[in-house]
Amino acid sequence: MNKQSIFIVLFVLVAMETSAQQVMLADSITKNAVCYATVYDANGTVIGRSDMGGYINLQKGFEYHISHISYEPKSLVHNNDSIIFLSPSSYKLSEVTVTAKKKKYYHCKVYFRSIEHVDSCLKYYMDGIREFFIDTKSRKVHCGNVVTNYFMSKRKDIAQKKRSMMISDRYMALPFLDKNTLYEETIRDKKRDIEAGVICADSIPIGSQEVFSDKNEMLLSIDALWPKNALVTNLFGYTQVLSKHNRTELYRYDNSDTPSVFNLKSSNGYRHLTLTHKKEKVVRDIDVEDMFYVVDYEYTDTKKLSSSESLQKDYKNYSGMFPVVERIREQLVREE
């Protein structure tokens, strides 16, 4: 065998060794698939999301970090396992008596985090505490005070061109509570139905529903882009293509009422976009993940805003409860 043939054989063997393998992410207790979990590589870059069957492609010998609002974060070096089990989150909220719902407002605080990668590089990061007052009758949402921590990378290779200042590539936003939950929107949509834990639209599976009876919780995940394969927007010579949009919500659930905004426990959204300009050959790949966790709530008759000092204390307490992927934290510290 000549040297060229040996090189080809070695190349093929290495390629086979590092080729991606389809892996299923599953609940360690129920063994059910975990869909729309976010998977990061060793550098803290989003490499993808598990699909509705819980599947994602991973490479043997590589380090990964897995995140999901209903499960404890997990870090591992993939060693050829066909299933990776995730442990349900221990995150709990104190219960409030039902009679308290007769009060005028539902007052809650959420810890939120928003992360944006541009061309696989961390560009924007924001987290903080925001409070809301929701009218218990009309469900009108009133925003209270907010405390934020904001970061923008100084890397020149992902900086915006002068022309692109006309349209920002910052897709992060402060969290907002809708008066209707994702579950309520789903059951009111005549084109959608839920059967045996699968959400279908025109007979096409677009999401899943799972009830955790032991924890009195319901998890709902959906492809929010359906029925479109992509959303295209043109503005000032720019073309923006939204090709992925997943939404997940977790509710407190007792099997008696439809989960409302008063039962919402946490929320997660993920979007993948590309941004191009007709005069430039550069294509910007953008991944944005937003999440929030309800960390405190009460029913009250007054709309008394929390002080900034109080929210700062809450931020210090709760930011440690929901750790960010370590590689992302390292990047934040390195560029501060």
PDB file of C-alpha atoms in Angstrom, residues 103-295:
ATOM      1  CA  LYS A 103     -57.279  39.748  45.258  1.00  0.00           C
ATOM      2  CA  LYS A 104     -57.109  42.422  42.541  1.00  0.00           C
ATOM      3  CA  TYR A 105     -53.588  41.718  41.239  1.00  0.00           C
ATOM      4  CA  TYR A 106     -51.254  38.823  40.698  1.00  0.00           C
ATOM      5  CA  HIS A 107     -47.781  40.188  41.439  1.00  0.00           C
ATOM      6  CA  CYS A 108     -44.805  38.143  40.266  1.00  0.00           C
ATOM      7  CA  LYS A 109     -41.084  38.525  39.746  1.00  0.00           C
ATOM      8  CA  VAL A 110     -39.160  36.722  37.021  1.00  0.00           C
ATOM      9  CA  TYR A 111     -35.458  36.054  36.668  1.00  0.00           C
ATOM     10  CA  PHE A 112     -34.644  36.274  32.961  1.00  0.00           C
ATOM     11  CA  ARG A 113     -31.736  35.608  30.644  1.00  0.00           C
ATOM     12  CA  SER A 114     -31.242  36.370  26.947  1.00  0.00           C
ATOM     13  CA  ILE A 115     -28.219  35.179  24.965  1.00  0.00           C
ATOM     14  CA  GLU A 116     -27.335  35.983  21.363  1.00  0.00           C
ATOM     15  CA  HIS A 117     -24.585  34.372  19.272  1.00  0.00           C
ATOM     16  CA  VAL A 118     -23.525  35.878  15.950  1.00  0.00           C
ATOM     17  CA  ASP A 119     -21.479  33.615  13.675  1.00  0.00           C
ATOM     18  CA  SER A 120     -20.982  31.230  16.615  1.00  0.00           C
ATOM     19  CA  CYS A 121     -19.552  34.005  18.808  1.00  0.00           C
ATOM     20  CA  LEU A 122     -21.218  35.348  21.934  1.00  0.00           C
ATOM     21  CA  LYS A 123     -22.206  38.907  21.050  1.00  0.00           C
ATOM     22  CA  TYR A 124     -24.965  39.931  23.466  1.00  0.00           C
ATOM     23  CA  TYR A 125     -25.955  38.766  26.944  1.00  0.00           C
ATOM     24  CA  MET A 126     -28.587  40.152  29.265  1.00  0.00           C
ATOM     25  CA  ASP A 127     -30.119  38.917  32.496  1.00  0.00           C
ATOM     26  CA  GLY A 128     -31.963  40.435  35.421  1.00  0.00           C
ATOM     27  CA  ILE A 129     -35.154  40.608  37.472  1.00  0.00           C
ATOM     28  CA  ARG A 130     -38.440  42.065  36.224  1.00  0.00           C
ATOM     29  CA  GLU A 131     -41.761  42.332  38.052  1.00  0.00           C
ATOM     30  CA  PHE A 132     -45.325  42.244  36.717  1.00  0.00           C
ATOM     31  CA  PHE A 133     -48.799  43.040  38.034  1.00  0.00           C
ATOM     32  CA  ILE A 134     -51.617  41.177  36.277  1.00  0.00           C
ATOM     33  CA  ASP A 135     -55.269  42.074  36.826  1.00  0.00           C
ATOM     34  CA  THR A 136     -56.931  38.866  38.062  1.00  0.00           C
ATOM     35  CA  LYS A 137     -60.172  39.661  36.187  1.00  0.00           C
ATOM     36  CA  SER A 138     -59.137  41.261  32.888  1.00  0.00           C
ATOM     37  CA  ARG A 139     -55.639  39.727  32.838  1.00  0.00           C
ATOM     38  CA  LYS A 140     -54.263  43.065  31.717  1.00  0.00           C
ATOM     39  CA  VAL A 141     -50.501  43.019  32.264  1.00  0.00           C
ATOM     40  CA  HIS A 142     -48.748  45.937  33.951  1.00  0.00           C
ATOM     41  CA  CYS A 143     -44.949  46.004  33.942  1.00  0.00           C
ATOM     42  CA  GLY A 144     -43.224  46.998  37.166  1.00  0.00           C
ATOM     43  CA  ASN A 145     -39.582  47.756  37.836  1.00  0.00           C
ATOM     44  CA  VAL A 146     -36.621  45.946  36.342  1.00  0.00           C
ATOM     45  CA  VAL A 147     -32.939  45.397  37.129  1.00  0.00           C
ATOM     46  CA  THR A 148     -30.671  44.272  34.278  1.00  0.00           C
ATOM     47  CA  ASN A 149     -27.111  43.200  33.621  1.00  0.00           C
ATOM     48  CA  TYR A 150     -26.070  43.813  30.004  1.00  0.00           C
ATOM     49  CA  PHE A 151     -23.055  42.705  27.968  1.00  0.00           C
ATOM     50  CA  MET A 152     -21.937  43.369  24.395  1.00  0.00           C
ATOM     51  CA  SER A 153     -18.818  41.800  22.907  1.00  0.00           C
ATOM     52  CA  LYS A 154     -16.031  44.066  21.677  1.00  0.00           C
ATOM     53  CA  ARG A 155     -14.871  41.549  19.064  1.00  0.00           C
ATOM     54  CA  LYS A 156     -14.304  43.339  15.754  1.00  0.00           C
ATOM     55  CA  ASP A 157     -14.962  40.277  13.596  1.00  0.00           C
ATOM     56  CA  ILE A 158     -18.639  40.296  14.561  1.00  0.00           C
ATOM     57  CA  ALA A 159     -19.090  44.061  14.796  1.00  0.00           C
ATOM     58  CA  GLN A 160     -21.763  45.656  12.654  1.00  0.00           C
ATOM     59  CA  LYS A 161     -20.812  47.412   9.439  1.00  0.00           C
ATOM     60  CA  LYS A 162     -21.588  51.138   9.242  1.00  0.00           C
ATOM     61  CA  ARG A 163     -24.387  50.417   6.795  1.00  0.00           C
ATOM     62  CA  SER A 164     -25.980  47.902   9.121  1.00  0.00           C
ATOM     63  CA  MET A 165     -26.488  50.540  11.803  1.00  0.00           C
ATOM     64  CA  MET A 166     -29.720  51.245   9.923  1.00  0.00           C
ATOM     65  CA  ILE A 167     -31.008  47.894  11.144  1.00  0.00           C
ATOM     66  CA  SER A 168     -29.847  46.461  14.438  1.00  0.00           C
ATOM     67  CA  ASP A 169     -28.762  42.853  14.749  1.00  0.00           C
ATOM     68  CA  ARG A 170     -29.643  42.847  18.448  1.00  0.00           C
ATOM     69  CA  TYR A 171     -32.619  40.522  18.757  1.00  0.00           C
ATOM     70  CA  MET A 172     -32.691  40.338  22.539  1.00  0.00           C
ATOM     71  CA  ALA A 173     -35.570  41.823  24.506  1.00  0.00           C
ATOM     72  CA  LEU A 174     -36.883  42.157  28.033  1.00  0.00           C
ATOM     73  CA  PRO A 175     -39.348  39.409  28.998  1.00  0.00           C
ATOM     74  CA  PHE A 176     -43.058  40.078  28.787  1.00  0.00           C
ATOM     75  CA  LEU A 177     -46.008  38.064  30.059  1.00  0.00           C
ATOM     76  CA  ASP A 178     -48.898  37.538  27.644  1.00  0.00           C
ATOM     77  CA  LYS A 179     -52.431  37.376  29.045  1.00  0.00           C
ATOM     78  CA  ASN A 180     -52.830  33.916  27.478  1.00  0.00           C
ATOM     79  CA  THR A 181     -50.428  31.026  27.892  1.00  0.00           C
ATOM     80  CA  LEU A 182     -49.005  28.955  25.066  1.00  0.00           C
ATOM     81  CA  TYR A 183     -51.323  26.136  26.175  1.00  0.00           C
ATOM     82  CA  GLU A 184     -54.416  28.364  25.970  1.00  0.00           C
ATOM     83  CA  GLU A 185     -53.373  29.598  22.525  1.00  0.00           C
ATOM     84  CA  THR A 186     -52.946  25.987  21.392  1.00  0.00           C
ATOM     85  CA  ILE A 187     -56.312  24.673  22.551  1.00  0.00           C
ATOM     86  CA  ARG A 188     -58.142  27.698  21.125  1.00  0.00           C
ATOM     87  CA  ASP A 189     -56.584  27.240  17.700  1.00  0.00           C
ATOM     88  CA  LYS A 190     -59.118  25.243  15.640  1.00  0.00           C
ATOM     89  CA  LYS A 191     -56.333  23.922  13.417  1.00  0.00           C
ATOM     90  CA  ARG A 192     -54.500  22.347  16.345  1.00  0.00           C
ATOM     91  CA  ASP A 193     -55.293  19.451  18.636  1.00  0.00           C
ATOM     92  CA  ILE A 194     -53.528  17.551  21.422  1.00  0.00           C
ATOM     93  CA  GLU A 195     -53.778  13.771  21.506  1.00  0.00           C
ATOM     94  CA  ALA A 196     -51.668  11.366  23.573  1.00  0.00           C
ATOM     95  CA  GLY A 197     -49.172  14.111  24.370  1.00  0.00           C
ATOM     96  CA  VAL A 198     -48.593  15.099  20.727  1.00  0.00           C
ATOM     97  CA  ILE A 199     -49.637  18.507  19.384  1.00  0.00           C
ATOM     98  CA  CYS A 200     -50.720  18.321  15.748  1.00  0.00           C
ATOM     99  CA  ALA A 201     -51.746  20.954  13.243  1.00  0.00           C
ATOM    100  CA  ASP A 202     -53.465  19.705  10.081  1.00  0.00           C
ATOM    101  CA  SER A 203     -52.297  16.206  11.108  1.00  0.00           C
ATOM    102  CA  ILE A 204     -48.649  17.357  11.254  1.00  0.00           C
ATOM    103  CA  PRO A 205     -46.832  16.943  14.626  1.00  0.00           C
ATOM    104  CA  ILE A 206     -45.623  20.386  15.731  1.00  0.00           C
ATOM    105  CA  GLY A 207     -45.103  19.933  19.461  1.00  0.00           C
ATOM    106  CA  SER A 208     -45.573  17.917  22.630  1.00  0.00           C
ATOM    107  CA  GLN A 209     -47.327  18.059  25.973  1.00  0.00           C
ATOM    108  CA  GLU A 210     -46.211  16.210  29.090  1.00  0.00           C
ATOM    109  CA  VAL A 211     -47.742  16.106  32.565  1.00  0.00           C
ATOM    110  CA  PHE A 212     -45.437  15.410  35.521  1.00  0.00           C
ATOM    111  CA  SER A 213     -47.972  14.144  38.052  1.00  0.00           C
ATOM    112  CA  ASP A 214     -45.359  13.663  40.775  1.00  0.00           C
ATOM    113  CA  LYS A 215     -44.379  17.344  40.596  1.00  0.00           C
ATOM    114  CA  ASN A 216     -47.796  18.793  39.618  1.00  0.00           C
ATOM    115  CA  GLU A 217     -46.373  20.318  36.454  1.00  0.00           C
ATOM    116  CA  MET A 218     -47.195  20.440  32.754  1.00  0.00           C
ATOM    117  CA  LEU A 219     -44.609  21.048  30.039  1.00  0.00           C
ATOM    118  CA  LEU A 220     -45.651  22.295  26.598  1.00  0.00           C
ATOM    119  CA  SER A 221     -43.289  22.671  23.617  1.00  0.00           C
ATOM    120  CA  ILE A 222     -44.208  23.819  20.137  1.00  0.00           C
ATOM    121  CA  ASP A 223     -42.789  24.775  16.744  1.00  0.00           C
ATOM    122  CA  ALA A 224     -43.919  28.403  16.717  1.00  0.00           C
ATOM    123  CA  LEU A 225     -42.898  28.873  13.090  1.00  0.00           C
ATOM    124  CA  TRP A 226     -45.565  26.485  11.765  1.00  0.00           C
ATOM    125  CA  PRO A 227     -47.253  26.623   9.220  1.00  0.00           C
ATOM    126  CA  LYS A 228     -44.339  28.411   7.538  1.00  0.00           C
ATOM    127  CA  ASN A 229     -40.928  26.864   6.894  1.00  0.00           C
ATOM    128  CA  ALA A 230     -39.331  30.308   7.180  1.00  0.00           C
ATOM    129  CA  LEU A 231     -40.263  33.955   7.647  1.00  0.00           C
ATOM    130  CA  VAL A 232     -38.492  36.359   5.279  1.00  0.00           C
ATOM    131  CA  THR A 233     -38.268  40.103   5.935  1.00  0.00           C
ATOM    132  CA  ASN A 234     -36.697  42.662   3.580  1.00  0.00           C
ATOM    133  CA  LEU A 235     -35.692  46.114   4.820  1.00  0.00           C
ATOM    134  CA  PHE A 236     -33.104  48.695   3.640  1.00  0.00           C
ATOM    135  CA  GLY A 237     -31.474  46.124   1.364  1.00  0.00           C
ATOM    136  CA  TYR A 238     -31.243  43.568   4.166  1.00  0.00           C
ATOM    137  CA  THR A 239     -32.850  40.145   4.042  1.00  0.00           C
ATOM    138  CA  GLN A 240     -33.667  38.517   7.354  1.00  0.00           C
ATOM    139  CA  VAL A 241     -34.705  34.859   7.366  1.00  0.00           C
ATOM    140  CA  LEU A 242     -36.185  33.266  10.477  1.00  0.00           C
ATOM    141  CA  SER A 243     -35.761  29.521   9.932  1.00  0.00           C
ATOM    142  CA  LYS A 244     -36.311  28.167  13.473  1.00  0.00           C
ATOM    143  CA  HIS A 245     -38.581  29.309  16.278  1.00  0.00           C
ATOM    144  CA  ASN A 246     -39.333  27.021  19.241  1.00  0.00           C
ATOM    145  CA  ARG A 247     -41.333  27.905  22.348  1.00  0.00           C
ATOM    146  CA  THR A 248     -41.600  25.999  25.617  1.00  0.00           C
ATOM    147  CA  GLU A 249     -43.587  26.771  28.774  1.00  0.00           C
ATOM    148  CA  LEU A 250     -43.763  25.016  32.140  1.00  0.00           C
ATOM    149  CA  TYR A 251     -46.846  25.369  34.365  1.00  0.00           C
ATOM    150  CA  ARG A 252     -47.956  24.479  37.862  1.00  0.00           C
ATOM    151  CA  TYR A 253     -50.725  21.992  37.183  1.00  0.00           C
ATOM    152  CA  ASP A 254     -53.344  20.170  39.284  1.00  0.00           C
ATOM    153  CA  ASN A 255     -55.394  18.585  36.475  1.00  0.00           C
ATOM    154  CA  SER A 256     -58.450  20.718  37.252  1.00  0.00           C
ATOM    155  CA  ASP A 257     -57.951  24.046  35.471  1.00  0.00           C
ATOM    156  CA  THR A 258     -56.479  25.076  32.151  1.00  0.00           C
ATOM    157  CA  PRO A 259     -52.995  26.455  32.922  1.00  0.00           C
ATOM    158  CA  SER A 260     -53.277  30.237  32.829  1.00  0.00           C
ATOM    159  CA  VAL A 261     -50.712  32.999  33.182  1.00  0.00           C
ATOM    160  CA  PHE A 262     -51.195  32.621  36.943  1.00  0.00           C
ATOM    161  CA  ASN A 263     -49.838  29.059  36.676  1.00  0.00           C
ATOM    162  CA  LEU A 264     -46.865  29.893  34.466  1.00  0.00           C
ATOM    163  CA  LYS A 265     -43.623  28.747  36.049  1.00  0.00           C
ATOM    164  CA  SER A 266     -40.992  29.241  33.337  1.00  0.00           C
ATOM    165  CA  SER A 267     -40.653  29.967  29.637  1.00  0.00           C
ATOM    166  CA  ASN A 268     -38.067  29.437  26.896  1.00  0.00           C
ATOM    167  CA  GLY A 269     -37.811  30.650  23.312  1.00  0.00           C
ATOM    168  CA  TYR A 270     -35.213  29.938  20.646  1.00  0.00           C
ATOM    169  CA  ARG A 271     -34.763  31.542  17.218  1.00  0.00           C
ATOM    170  CA  HIS A 272     -32.277  30.982  14.415  1.00  0.00           C
ATOM    171  CA  LEU A 273     -31.950  33.741  11.834  1.00  0.00           C
ATOM    172  CA  THR A 274     -29.700  34.721   8.957  1.00  0.00           C
ATOM    173  CA  LEU A 275     -29.020  38.320   8.021  1.00  0.00           C
ATOM    174  CA  THR A 276     -27.623  39.357   4.620  1.00  0.00           C
ATOM    175  CA  HIS A 277     -27.285  42.538   2.557  1.00  0.00           C
ATOM    176  CA  LYS A 278     -27.624  42.700  -1.211  1.00  0.00           C
ATOM    177  CA  LYS A 279     -24.283  44.563  -1.517  1.00  0.00           C
ATOM    178  CA  GLU A 280     -22.353  42.256   0.819  1.00  0.00           C
ATOM    179  CA  LYS A 281     -21.359  38.617   0.467  1.00  0.00           C
ATOM    180  CA  VAL A 282     -21.311  38.094   4.242  1.00  0.00           C
ATOM    181  CA  VAL A 283     -24.088  35.985   5.772  1.00  0.00           C
ATOM    182  CA  ARG A 284     -24.641  36.512   9.490  1.00  0.00           C
ATOM    183  CA  ASP A 285     -25.874  33.433  11.375  1.00  0.00           C
ATOM    184  CA  ILE A 286     -27.714  34.458  14.528  1.00  0.00           C
ATOM    185  CA  ASP A 287     -28.913  32.264  17.401  1.00  0.00           C
ATOM    186  CA  VAL A 288     -31.034  33.816  20.142  1.00  0.00           C
ATOM    187  CA  GLU A 289     -32.274  32.106  23.291  1.00  0.00           C
ATOM    188  CA  ASP A 290     -34.599  33.801  25.791  1.00  0.00           C
ATOM    189  CA  MET A 291     -35.795  32.297  29.061  1.00  0.00           C
ATOM    190  CA  PHE A 292     -37.333  33.338  32.334  1.00  0.00           C
ATOM    191  CA  TYR A 293     -38.307  31.738  35.623  1.00  0.00           C
ATOM    192  CA  VAL A 294     -41.031  32.960  37.977  1.00  0.00           C
ATOM    193  CA  VAL A 295     -39.113  33.205  41.243  1.00  0.00           C
TER     194      VAL A 295
END
